[in-house]
Amino acid sequence: MSDLVPEPRQKPVVPMKPVSINSNLLGYIGIDTIIEQMRKKTMKTGFDFNIMVVGQSGLGKSTLVNTLFKSQVSRKSSGWSREEKIPKTVEIKAIGHVIEEGGVKMKLTVIDTPGFGDQINNENCWEPIEKYINEQYEKFLKEEVNIARKKRIPDTRVHCCLYFISPTGHSLRPLDLEFMKHLSKVVNIIPVIAKADTMTLEEKIEFKQRVRKELEVNGIEFYPQKEFDEDLEDKTENDKIRQESMPFAVVGSDKEYQVNGKRVLGRKTPWGIIEVENLNHCEFALLRDFVIRTHLQDLKEVTHNIHYETYRAKRLNDNGGLPPMTVETEENHESNL
Amino acid sequence: MLGESMLSVFLCFPLQNDDLRNLSLSGHVGFDSLPDQLVNKSTSQGFCFNILCVGETGIGKSTLMDTLFNTTFESEPATHNEPGVRLKARSYELQESNVRLKLTIVDTVGFGDQINKDDSYKPIVEYIDAQFEAYLQEELKIKRSLFNYHDTRIHACLYFIAPTGHSLKSLDLVTMKKLDSKVNIIPIIAKADTIAKNELHKFKSKIMSELVSNGVQIYQFPTDEETVAEINATMSVHLPFAVVGSTEEVKIGNKMAKARQYPWGVVQVENENHCDFVKLREMLIRVNMEDLREQTHTRHYELYRRCKLEEMGFKDTDPDSKPFSLQETYEAKRNEFLGELQKKEEEMRQMFVMRVKEKEAELKEAEKDLHEKFDLLKRTHQEEKKKVEDKKKELEEELSNFQKKKAAAQLLQSQAQQAGSQQTKKDKDKKKVHCLSPCNEHPCLLYL
């Protein structure tokens, strides 16, 4: 019955499993030059970074961002004048800038959320923000799923969300908890205690401890998340930050004053000048170093490898359940995500 | 492994948007450490680099790899008796300062050895496609982990040209044409110490013009970035690189150098007057390794992906439903395919059943025949037996008759004897005389 069995199809050549052998080097090859090659390539094309600031108005969000990036990235709102109406919902304003330093070009986008927490009834005020974040993921996903893809997909996803905590000195407000609970699952949240110059050193330490405890009790994983620590080194480093420094108690300022013969950024008060970049006065320098100088790339990577992948997996799994999300037809519908 | 996919995600479009303002910084912010942050991540994860060596058996592929990477990759030389072309991949981990490189060298065993080389290029193309396919499958997964995916896609293909001194072989042209849209091809002239310098120049120009006239697209060293543009431009002039490989060291002056020793002199591998090995090493490793990886990902892989998806029936339709159409069409295609498979299976089963029936019928027929024959034989046998028995009966009858007759005759005889003993005396003489007269010669006593 040999003619019943169809002829076996020619199998494509599958190479045998690669054998890993450690070789001894007898001379210089030059593979470490790949670092330079990579660096050159990245410098040429530039980076982008999207940072969102969330908090009630008047907490100093714009000032802080300006201080962080040493330029007028955000225009400070001078409060709502009598003619302007307070927006009924939270608005999302994204402004992009190009800054360059040391040959490195960065496209910085600051996403402001005026109106957050400003209404009398603040229920669900995190929803527009969550929706915005998911829309950016959606945009990226659409580009990625294209047949003919762009060489570099423009990245508008929110890499980092600075959440401003009011320096009450007591504990977190219910609004703070609700917001962070919802959003810590979709974006990297870095809680920041604003206007820290209203607290003394002891008050600051106590407040920070209480905030940390509350965050832990409520199961809010802020960045750097414990579960994403890659190795022991990361873990110890991040543990230190998580358990001691965060949330950073910051003061922002874009005015310069003369202190001890140096020009420093600071706030002038009758009782002294608060130096923004002085670690004894506030933790701005720590925040800056953390976000920009050491963890910028990691923020982007966690957003891409984890938050975006989670969104994508959910989206591709919910087959036919979700209506297409376009920018035009947005209404305040509940997102199933 | 931080692959090219990661880099292309973290970098953005060239910054020429009109609505973006260029801001000046009033102090040091510190994001100029960003390339370092990126590079540090990559360093800790390690890099991948995969080279494919295509060339005839014995042309010096393994030796060149050994020379390039300053190690002896264990391998036995291949024989010339391979029935077809097959690809052998080996991976090695190399480390230099703090850079860990996972190097994979893929060899074409048996290339150019067969009498009929029509299909020689096929296993190579299939291998390259298989690596793209594996990456594509990972990318299409719902739960995927691209950031620690071990990239097996071929980043560079070194095509070894035999040093005939004339021109490219037709096998070379055909193979390169099939590969040029799938991989970065860097043509090199192997065993270049067999060509004299003046011939080499002519050979190189002939090769390049043949490549151009046949439309073969070899890898172009990038000239867009100022730091590498110059060196790439000068090196490109020397393509294809004429290389000599050697792992043996010969004493030259007061140093040991990699070289090949001949009775008429010593060919030094790293001497740029002798061969282009140094140029190849510069171009392949020290200047363009990253670009080779990037081109593989952004150009060759994207082309493969586009073709494959279009083949599977996806289209970039209205932007509203893209994630759906991908998923839906995928599902639909899969169901279609499964349905076809099922149908085929049914058909085969039907055919099988039919054949079985046929055979059964045949067997039944045969069986019937046999039975008939048997019956016939039996009957014949019966008849014969009957005949024999009949004859036996006849015989017995005859015998019994004969016995009866004999018995009757004997009885008569005995009776006649008694009655005749008296008369025989009278008759005897009479008979005797009577008898004697006719038959004188033999006296017979007939008592009749």
Short mmCIF file of N, CA and C in Angstrom, two decimals, chain A residues 3-4 12-13 15 18-35 37-42 44-48 68-73 96-101 104-105 107 142 144-150 152 157 292-294 296-298 300-301 304-305 309 312-313 316-317 319-320 322 324 326, chain B residues 7 9-13 15 20-39 41-43 47 68-71 91-93 95-97 99 101 126-127 139-142 144 147 224-225 227 285-291 294 298 301-302 305-306 309 314 316 319-320 322 324 326-327 351-352 355:
data_model
loop_
_atom_site.label_atom_id
_atom_site.label_comp_id
_atom_site.label_asym_id
_atom_site.label_seq_id
_atom_site.Cartn_x
_atom_site.Cartn_y
_atom_site.Cartn_z
N ASP A 3 1.48 3.36 -2.21
CA ASP A 3 1.03 4.52 -2.97
C ASP A 3 -0.01 5.32 -2.20
N LEU A 4 -0.36 4.84 -1.01
CA LEU A 4 -1.31 5.64 -0.20
C LEU A 4 -0.61 6.73 0.58
N PRO A 12 12.88 21.70 5.13
CA PRO A 12 13.94 22.71 5.01
C PRO A 12 15.07 22.37 5.98
N VAL A 13 16.28 22.74 5.58
CA VAL A 13 17.42 22.37 6.39
C VAL A 13 17.37 23.10 7.72
N PRO A 15 19.39 23.80 10.97
CA PRO A 15 20.75 23.58 11.42
C PRO A 15 20.75 22.90 12.78
N PRO A 18 23.20 24.96 18.07
CA PRO A 18 24.54 25.51 18.17
C PRO A 18 25.24 25.06 19.44
N VAL A 19 26.50 24.78 19.28
CA VAL A 19 27.29 24.33 20.42
C VAL A 19 28.01 25.52 21.00
N SER A 20 27.86 25.72 22.28
CA SER A 20 28.54 26.86 22.88
C SER A 20 29.89 26.43 23.40
N ILE A 21 30.90 27.06 22.84
CA ILE A 21 32.25 26.72 23.29
C ILE A 21 32.91 28.00 23.72
N ASN A 22 33.53 27.98 24.87
CA ASN A 22 34.26 29.17 25.28
C ASN A 22 35.64 29.15 24.69
N SER A 23 35.98 30.20 23.99
CA SER A 23 37.28 30.19 23.33
C SER A 23 38.25 31.10 24.05
N ASN A 24 39.51 30.77 23.96
CA ASN A 24 40.52 31.65 24.54
C ASN A 24 41.02 32.59 23.48
N LEU A 25 41.15 33.84 23.83
CA LEU A 25 41.60 34.81 22.86
C LEU A 25 43.10 34.87 22.85
N LEU A 26 43.64 34.85 21.64
CA LEU A 26 45.09 34.93 21.55
C LEU A 26 45.55 36.31 21.14
N GLY A 27 44.66 37.17 20.85
CA GLY A 27 45.06 38.49 20.42
C GLY A 27 43.83 39.38 20.35
N TYR A 28 44.07 40.62 20.03
CA TYR A 28 42.96 41.56 20.02
C TYR A 28 42.14 41.42 18.74
N ILE A 29 40.87 41.22 18.88
CA ILE A 29 40.02 41.12 17.70
C ILE A 29 39.41 42.47 17.38
N GLY A 30 38.84 43.07 18.39
CA GLY A 30 38.21 44.37 18.17
C GLY A 30 36.71 44.35 18.35
N ILE A 31 36.18 43.32 19.02
CA ILE A 31 34.73 43.30 19.17
C ILE A 31 34.26 44.31 20.21
N ASP A 32 35.17 44.82 21.03
CA ASP A 32 34.69 45.81 21.98
C ASP A 32 34.42 47.15 21.31
N THR A 33 34.81 47.26 20.05
CA THR A 33 34.51 48.51 19.35
C THR A 33 33.02 48.64 19.08
N ILE A 34 32.29 47.53 19.27
CA ILE A 34 30.86 47.62 18.98
C ILE A 34 30.20 48.64 19.90
N ILE A 35 30.78 48.86 21.05
CA ILE A 35 30.20 49.83 21.97
C ILE A 35 30.28 51.22 21.34
N GLN A 37 30.59 51.88 18.19
CA GLN A 37 29.73 51.92 17.00
C GLN A 37 28.29 52.18 17.40
N MET A 38 27.88 51.50 18.48
CA MET A 38 26.49 51.66 18.93
C MET A 38 26.27 53.07 19.42
N ARG A 39 27.23 53.57 20.16
CA ARG A 39 27.07 54.90 20.70
C ARG A 39 26.96 55.92 19.58
N LYS A 40 27.81 55.77 18.58
CA LYS A 40 27.76 56.73 17.48
C LYS A 40 26.40 56.71 16.81
N LYS A 41 25.90 55.50 16.60
CA LYS A 41 24.61 55.40 15.93
C LYS A 41 23.52 56.07 16.74
N THR A 42 23.54 55.84 18.03
CA THR A 42 22.46 56.39 18.84
C THR A 42 22.57 57.90 18.94
N LYS A 44 23.60 59.83 16.70
CA LYS A 44 23.18 60.43 15.45
C LYS A 44 21.67 60.56 15.38
N THR A 45 20.98 59.55 15.83
CA THR A 45 19.53 59.57 15.64
C THR A 45 18.78 60.24 16.77
N GLY A 46 19.36 60.36 17.91
CA GLY A 46 18.67 61.05 18.99
C GLY A 46 17.72 60.15 19.75
N PHE A 47 17.22 60.68 20.85
CA PHE A 47 16.30 59.93 21.71
C PHE A 47 15.02 60.70 21.89
N ASP A 48 14.00 59.99 22.35
CA ASP A 48 12.84 60.75 22.81
C ASP A 48 12.40 60.27 24.17
N LEU A 68 14.04 70.69 36.20
CA LEU A 68 14.65 69.42 35.79
C LEU A 68 15.42 69.58 34.49
N PHE A 69 14.78 70.21 33.54
CA PHE A 69 15.39 70.29 32.22
C PHE A 69 15.99 71.63 31.94
N LYS A 70 16.15 72.40 32.94
CA LYS A 70 16.87 73.67 32.88
C LYS A 70 16.44 74.52 31.70
N SER A 71 15.19 74.52 31.40
CA SER A 71 14.70 75.40 30.34
C SER A 71 13.20 75.53 30.49
N GLN A 72 12.63 76.44 29.75
CA GLN A 72 11.21 76.73 29.90
C GLN A 72 10.38 75.73 29.12
N VAL A 73 10.37 74.49 29.58
CA VAL A 73 9.60 73.49 28.84
C VAL A 73 8.11 73.64 29.08
N GLY A 96 6.00 69.35 22.96
CA GLY A 96 7.28 68.73 22.67
C GLY A 96 8.36 69.75 22.45
N HIS A 97 9.57 69.40 22.87
CA HIS A 97 10.73 70.27 22.66
C HIS A 97 11.90 69.44 22.22
N VAL A 98 12.86 70.10 21.62
CA VAL A 98 14.09 69.42 21.26
C VAL A 98 15.20 70.07 22.06
N ILE A 99 15.88 69.27 22.84
CA ILE A 99 17.01 69.83 23.58
C ILE A 99 18.25 69.03 23.25
N GLU A 100 19.36 69.73 23.32
CA GLU A 100 20.61 69.06 22.96
C GLU A 100 21.66 69.33 24.00
N GLU A 101 22.40 68.28 24.29
CA GLU A 101 23.47 68.45 25.27
C GLU A 101 24.56 67.46 24.96
N VAL A 104 24.13 65.04 22.24
CA VAL A 104 22.99 64.13 22.30
C VAL A 104 21.71 64.93 22.14
N LYS A 105 20.94 64.55 21.15
CA LYS A 105 19.68 65.26 20.92
C LYS A 105 18.55 64.51 21.60
N LYS A 107 14.31 64.55 22.13
CA LYS A 107 12.99 65.12 21.90
C LYS A 107 12.20 64.88 23.17
N LYS A 142 -0.48 50.02 16.54
CA LYS A 142 -0.93 50.08 15.15
C LYS A 142 0.24 50.19 14.20
N GLU A 144 3.22 49.20 14.74
CA GLU A 144 4.03 48.00 14.78
C GLU A 144 3.41 46.89 13.96
N VAL A 145 2.08 46.91 13.88
CA VAL A 145 1.38 45.82 13.24
C VAL A 145 1.27 46.01 11.73
N ASN A 146 1.63 47.20 11.27
CA ASN A 146 1.62 47.48 9.84
C ASN A 146 2.44 46.49 9.05
N ILE A 147 2.06 46.31 7.79
CA ILE A 147 2.86 45.45 6.92
C ILE A 147 4.13 46.18 6.53
N ALA A 148 3.96 47.39 6.00
CA ALA A 148 5.12 48.19 5.65
C ALA A 148 5.36 49.14 6.80
N ARG A 149 6.36 48.82 7.60
CA ARG A 149 6.54 49.60 8.81
C ARG A 149 7.53 50.72 8.59
N LYS A 150 7.37 51.72 9.41
CA LYS A 150 8.35 52.82 9.36
C LYS A 150 9.65 52.30 9.95
N ARG A 152 11.68 53.89 11.98
CA ARG A 152 11.66 54.14 13.41
C ARG A 152 10.27 54.63 13.77
N ARG A 157 4.69 57.09 23.78
CA ARG A 157 4.21 56.47 25.01
C ARG A 157 4.79 57.19 26.20
N ILE A 292 17.07 61.28 35.21
CA ILE A 292 17.77 61.61 33.98
C ILE A 292 19.09 60.91 33.84
N ARG A 293 19.88 60.95 34.89
CA ARG A 293 21.25 60.52 34.67
C ARG A 293 21.47 59.03 34.81
N THR A 294 20.60 58.33 35.54
CA THR A 294 20.85 56.90 35.69
C THR A 294 19.73 56.01 35.18
N LEU A 296 17.02 56.87 33.05
CA LEU A 296 16.22 57.31 31.91
C LEU A 296 15.99 56.15 30.95
N GLN A 297 17.09 55.48 30.60
CA GLN A 297 16.97 54.37 29.66
C GLN A 297 16.13 53.25 30.24
N ASP A 298 16.29 53.04 31.53
CA ASP A 298 15.54 51.95 32.15
C ASP A 298 14.04 52.27 32.17
N LYS A 300 12.44 53.92 29.95
CA LYS A 300 11.94 53.63 28.62
C LYS A 300 11.82 52.14 28.40
N GLU A 301 12.81 51.40 28.89
CA GLU A 301 12.78 49.95 28.66
C GLU A 301 11.63 49.29 29.39
N HIS A 304 8.55 49.93 27.51
CA HIS A 304 8.43 49.18 26.26
C HIS A 304 8.28 47.69 26.51
N ASN A 305 9.13 47.14 27.36
CA ASN A 305 9.14 45.69 27.50
C ASN A 305 8.03 45.16 28.37
N GLU A 309 3.98 45.68 26.42
CA GLU A 309 3.70 44.28 26.09
C GLU A 309 2.43 43.81 26.77
N ARG A 312 -0.38 45.17 24.80
CA ARG A 312 -0.50 44.48 23.51
C ARG A 312 -1.12 43.11 23.68
N ALA A 313 -0.64 42.38 24.70
CA ALA A 313 -1.16 41.03 24.90
C ALA A 313 -2.65 41.07 25.18
N LEU A 316 -4.56 41.99 21.92
CA LEU A 316 -4.66 40.94 20.92
C LEU A 316 -5.50 39.78 21.41
N ASN A 317 -5.62 39.65 22.74
CA ASN A 317 -6.43 38.57 23.28
C ASN A 317 -7.90 38.89 23.20
N ASN A 319 -10.32 39.55 21.38
CA ASN A 319 -10.63 39.60 19.97
C ASN A 319 -12.06 40.04 19.76
N GLY A 320 -12.23 41.15 19.11
CA GLY A 320 -13.58 41.56 18.77
C GLY A 320 -14.35 42.16 19.91
N LEU A 322 -13.28 44.85 21.87
CA LEU A 322 -13.12 46.29 22.01
C LEU A 322 -13.50 47.02 20.73
N PRO A 324 -12.86 49.87 18.04
CA PRO A 324 -11.58 50.47 17.68
C PRO A 324 -11.42 51.82 18.36
N THR A 326 -10.14 55.25 18.18
CA THR A 326 -9.56 56.30 17.34
C THR A 326 -9.55 57.58 18.12
N LEU B 7 17.04 48.90 19.70
CA LEU B 7 17.62 50.19 19.34
C LEU B 7 16.65 51.00 18.52
N VAL B 9 13.64 51.03 18.54
CA VAL B 9 12.50 51.52 19.29
C VAL B 9 12.89 52.72 20.13
N PHE B 10 14.08 52.65 20.70
CA PHE B 10 14.44 53.70 21.62
C PHE B 10 14.92 54.96 20.94
N LEU B 11 15.20 54.87 19.67
CA LEU B 11 15.61 56.07 18.97
C LEU B 11 14.42 56.60 18.22
N CYS B 12 14.39 57.87 17.98
CA CYS B 12 13.20 58.43 17.35
C CYS B 12 13.52 58.93 15.97
N PHE B 13 12.53 59.46 15.34
CA PHE B 13 12.67 60.03 14.03
C PHE B 13 13.65 61.19 14.06
N LEU B 15 14.94 64.69 14.10
CA LEU B 15 14.15 65.72 14.76
C LEU B 15 13.95 66.91 13.85
N LEU B 20 7.98 71.50 17.01
CA LEU B 20 8.86 71.34 18.15
C LEU B 20 9.80 72.51 18.22
N ARG B 21 9.92 73.05 19.41
CA ARG B 21 10.83 74.16 19.56
C ARG B 21 12.17 73.63 19.98
N ASN B 22 13.18 74.27 19.48
CA ASN B 22 14.50 73.96 19.98
C ASN B 22 14.77 74.81 21.19
N LEU B 23 15.05 74.18 22.28
CA LEU B 23 15.27 74.94 23.51
C LEU B 23 16.74 74.94 23.84
N SER B 24 17.14 75.97 24.48
CA SER B 24 18.53 75.97 24.94
C SER B 24 18.52 75.75 26.43
N LEU B 25 19.52 75.05 26.87
CA LEU B 25 19.59 74.71 28.28
C LEU B 25 20.42 75.73 29.01
N SER B 26 19.99 76.03 30.21
CA SER B 26 20.73 77.02 30.98
C SER B 26 21.73 76.38 31.92
N GLY B 27 21.84 75.11 31.86
CA GLY B 27 22.79 74.46 32.76
C GLY B 27 22.94 73.02 32.34
N HIS B 28 23.72 72.31 33.09
CA HIS B 28 23.93 70.91 32.73
C HIS B 28 22.80 70.07 33.27
N VAL B 29 22.09 69.44 32.38
CA VAL B 29 20.98 68.61 32.81
C VAL B 29 21.47 67.20 33.11
N GLY B 30 22.19 66.65 32.15
CA GLY B 30 22.78 65.34 32.40
C GLY B 30 22.29 64.24 31.50
N PHE B 31 21.44 64.54 30.51
CA PHE B 31 20.99 63.42 29.69
C PHE B 31 21.99 63.06 28.61
N ASP B 32 23.13 63.73 28.63
CA ASP B 32 24.16 63.30 27.67
C ASP B 32 24.74 61.96 28.08
N SER B 33 24.34 61.50 29.25
CA SER B 33 24.77 60.16 29.65
C SER B 33 23.87 59.10 29.05
N LEU B 34 22.87 59.54 28.31
CA LEU B 34 21.90 58.58 27.77
C LEU B 34 22.52 57.52 26.88
N PRO B 35 23.37 57.88 25.93
CA PRO B 35 24.00 56.81 25.14
C PRO B 35 24.74 55.82 26.03
N ASP B 36 25.38 56.35 27.08
CA ASP B 36 26.08 55.44 27.99
C ASP B 36 25.11 54.52 28.69
N GLN B 37 23.96 55.07 29.12
CA GLN B 37 22.97 54.22 29.78
C GLN B 37 22.53 53.12 28.85
N LEU B 38 22.28 53.51 27.59
CA LEU B 38 21.82 52.53 26.62
C LEU B 38 22.88 51.47 26.39
N VAL B 39 24.10 51.93 26.22
CA VAL B 39 25.19 51.02 25.91
C VAL B 39 25.47 50.10 27.09
N LYS B 41 23.36 48.99 29.23
CA LYS B 41 22.35 47.94 29.24
C LYS B 41 22.73 46.85 28.27
N SER B 42 23.13 47.28 27.05
CA SER B 42 23.47 46.29 26.04
C SER B 42 24.66 45.46 26.47
N THR B 43 25.61 46.13 27.09
CA THR B 43 26.81 45.40 27.48
C THR B 43 26.46 44.32 28.49
N PHE B 47 25.97 40.84 23.23
CA PHE B 47 25.62 41.06 21.83
C PHE B 47 25.61 39.75 21.09
N LEU B 68 40.34 35.50 11.78
CA LEU B 68 39.63 36.72 12.15
C LEU B 68 39.44 36.83 13.64
N PHE B 69 39.07 35.72 14.26
CA PHE B 69 38.74 35.79 15.68
C PHE B 69 39.83 35.25 16.57
N ASN B 70 41.00 35.04 16.01
CA ASN B 70 42.17 34.70 16.82
C ASN B 70 41.97 33.49 17.68
N THR B 71 41.13 32.57 17.24
CA THR B 71 40.95 31.36 18.04
C THR B 71 40.89 30.18 17.09
N SER B 91 28.04 27.96 17.66
CA SER B 91 28.03 29.19 18.45
C SER B 91 29.19 29.22 19.40
N TYR B 92 29.71 30.42 19.60
CA TYR B 92 30.83 30.57 20.52
C TYR B 92 30.62 31.83 21.34
N GLU B 93 31.14 31.83 22.56
CA GLU B 93 31.04 33.02 23.38
C GLU B 93 32.42 33.63 23.49
N GLN B 95 34.78 37.01 24.71
CA GLN B 95 34.72 38.17 25.59
C GLN B 95 35.96 39.01 25.41
N GLU B 96 35.76 40.30 25.29
CA GLU B 96 36.89 41.21 25.17
C GLU B 96 36.58 42.40 26.04
N SER B 97 37.46 42.75 26.95
CA SER B 97 37.23 43.72 28.04
C SER B 97 35.87 43.43 28.65
N VAL B 99 32.97 43.35 26.99
CA VAL B 99 31.97 43.06 25.96
C VAL B 99 31.87 41.56 25.77
N LEU B 101 30.34 38.70 23.44
CA LEU B 101 29.76 38.52 22.12
C LEU B 101 29.39 37.06 21.94
N GLU B 126 16.91 28.75 2.42
CA GLU B 126 15.96 28.22 3.40
C GLU B 126 16.43 28.50 4.82
N TYR B 127 17.73 28.36 5.05
CA TYR B 127 18.24 28.60 6.39
C TYR B 127 18.01 30.05 6.80
N GLU B 139 7.70 37.57 17.17
CA GLU B 139 7.13 38.91 17.17
C GLU B 139 5.61 38.87 17.11
N LEU B 140 5.07 37.84 16.47
CA LEU B 140 3.62 37.76 16.31
C LEU B 140 2.94 37.12 17.51
N LYS B 141 3.73 36.58 18.40
CA LYS B 141 3.13 35.92 19.56
C LYS B 141 2.36 36.94 20.38
N ILE B 142 1.40 36.45 21.12
CA ILE B 142 0.67 37.36 21.99
C ILE B 142 1.52 37.66 23.22
N ARG B 144 5.05 37.70 24.23
CA ARG B 144 6.35 37.52 23.61
C ARG B 144 7.42 38.12 24.49
N PHE B 147 12.90 41.11 24.19
CA PHE B 147 14.10 41.76 24.69
C PHE B 147 15.15 40.77 25.15
N ASP B 224 27.10 57.69 5.66
CA ASP B 224 26.32 58.86 6.05
C ASP B 224 26.85 59.50 7.32
N GLU B 225 27.55 58.77 8.12
CA GLU B 225 28.04 59.35 9.35
C GLU B 225 29.48 59.78 9.18
N THR B 227 32.16 60.23 10.93
CA THR B 227 33.34 59.58 11.48
C THR B 227 33.72 58.33 10.70
N ILE B 285 34.41 43.98 11.53
CA ILE B 285 34.27 43.97 12.99
C ILE B 285 34.42 45.35 13.59
N ARG B 286 35.48 46.03 13.23
CA ARG B 286 35.79 47.20 14.04
C ARG B 286 35.04 48.44 13.64
N VAL B 287 34.47 48.45 12.46
CA VAL B 287 33.78 49.67 12.05
C VAL B 287 32.29 49.47 11.85
N ASN B 288 31.91 48.36 11.22
CA ASN B 288 30.53 48.26 10.76
C ASN B 288 29.72 47.13 11.35
N MET B 289 30.19 46.54 12.41
CA MET B 289 29.45 45.40 12.96
C MET B 289 28.04 45.82 13.35
N GLU B 290 27.94 46.99 13.98
CA GLU B 290 26.63 47.45 14.41
C GLU B 290 25.74 47.77 13.22
N ASP B 291 26.34 48.35 12.20
CA ASP B 291 25.53 48.70 11.04
C ASP B 291 25.03 47.44 10.33
N GLU B 294 22.10 46.32 12.17
CA GLU B 294 20.96 47.20 11.96
C GLU B 294 20.33 46.96 10.59
N THR B 298 16.49 46.19 9.98
CA THR B 298 15.57 47.17 9.44
C THR B 298 15.34 46.99 7.95
N TYR B 301 15.09 41.95 7.26
CA TYR B 301 14.02 41.34 8.03
C TYR B 301 12.68 41.96 7.69
N GLU B 302 12.64 43.30 7.56
CA GLU B 302 11.38 43.96 7.26
C GLU B 302 10.86 43.50 5.90
N ARG B 305 9.44 40.10 6.34
CA ARG B 305 8.18 40.18 7.09
C ARG B 305 7.07 40.67 6.20
N ARG B 306 7.35 41.70 5.41
CA ARG B 306 6.33 42.27 4.55
C ARG B 306 5.85 41.21 3.57
N LEU B 309 3.82 38.41 5.34
CA LEU B 309 2.49 38.80 5.77
C LEU B 309 1.57 39.00 4.58
N PHE B 314 -2.54 39.31 4.60
CA PHE B 314 -2.82 40.52 5.36
C PHE B 314 -2.64 41.73 4.47
N ASP B 316 -2.72 46.20 4.65
CA ASP B 316 -2.87 47.38 5.50
C ASP B 316 -4.17 48.06 5.13
N PRO B 319 -7.17 51.93 8.97
CA PRO B 319 -6.42 51.91 10.22
C PRO B 319 -7.25 51.59 11.44
N ASP B 320 -8.56 51.69 11.32
CA ASP B 320 -9.36 51.45 12.51
C ASP B 320 -9.26 50.02 13.02
N LYS B 322 -6.97 47.57 12.44
CA LYS B 322 -5.76 46.76 12.18
C LYS B 322 -5.49 45.65 13.18
N PHE B 324 -7.43 44.05 14.80
CA PHE B 324 -8.42 43.02 14.59
C PHE B 324 -8.11 42.23 13.35
N LEU B 326 -5.50 41.71 11.82
CA LEU B 326 -4.36 40.82 11.98
C LEU B 326 -4.80 39.56 12.70
N GLN B 327 -5.48 39.78 13.81
CA GLN B 327 -5.89 38.64 14.60
C GLN B 327 -6.92 37.81 13.85
N MET B 351 -10.05 7.05 0.37
CA MET B 351 -9.30 6.28 -0.60
C MET B 351 -8.82 4.98 0.03
N PHE B 352 -8.35 5.10 1.23
CA PHE B 352 -7.86 3.93 1.95
C PHE B 352 -8.98 2.89 2.06
N ARG B 355 -9.70 1.24 -1.27
CA ARG B 355 -8.69 0.28 -1.66
C ARG B 355 -8.84 -1.01 -0.87
#
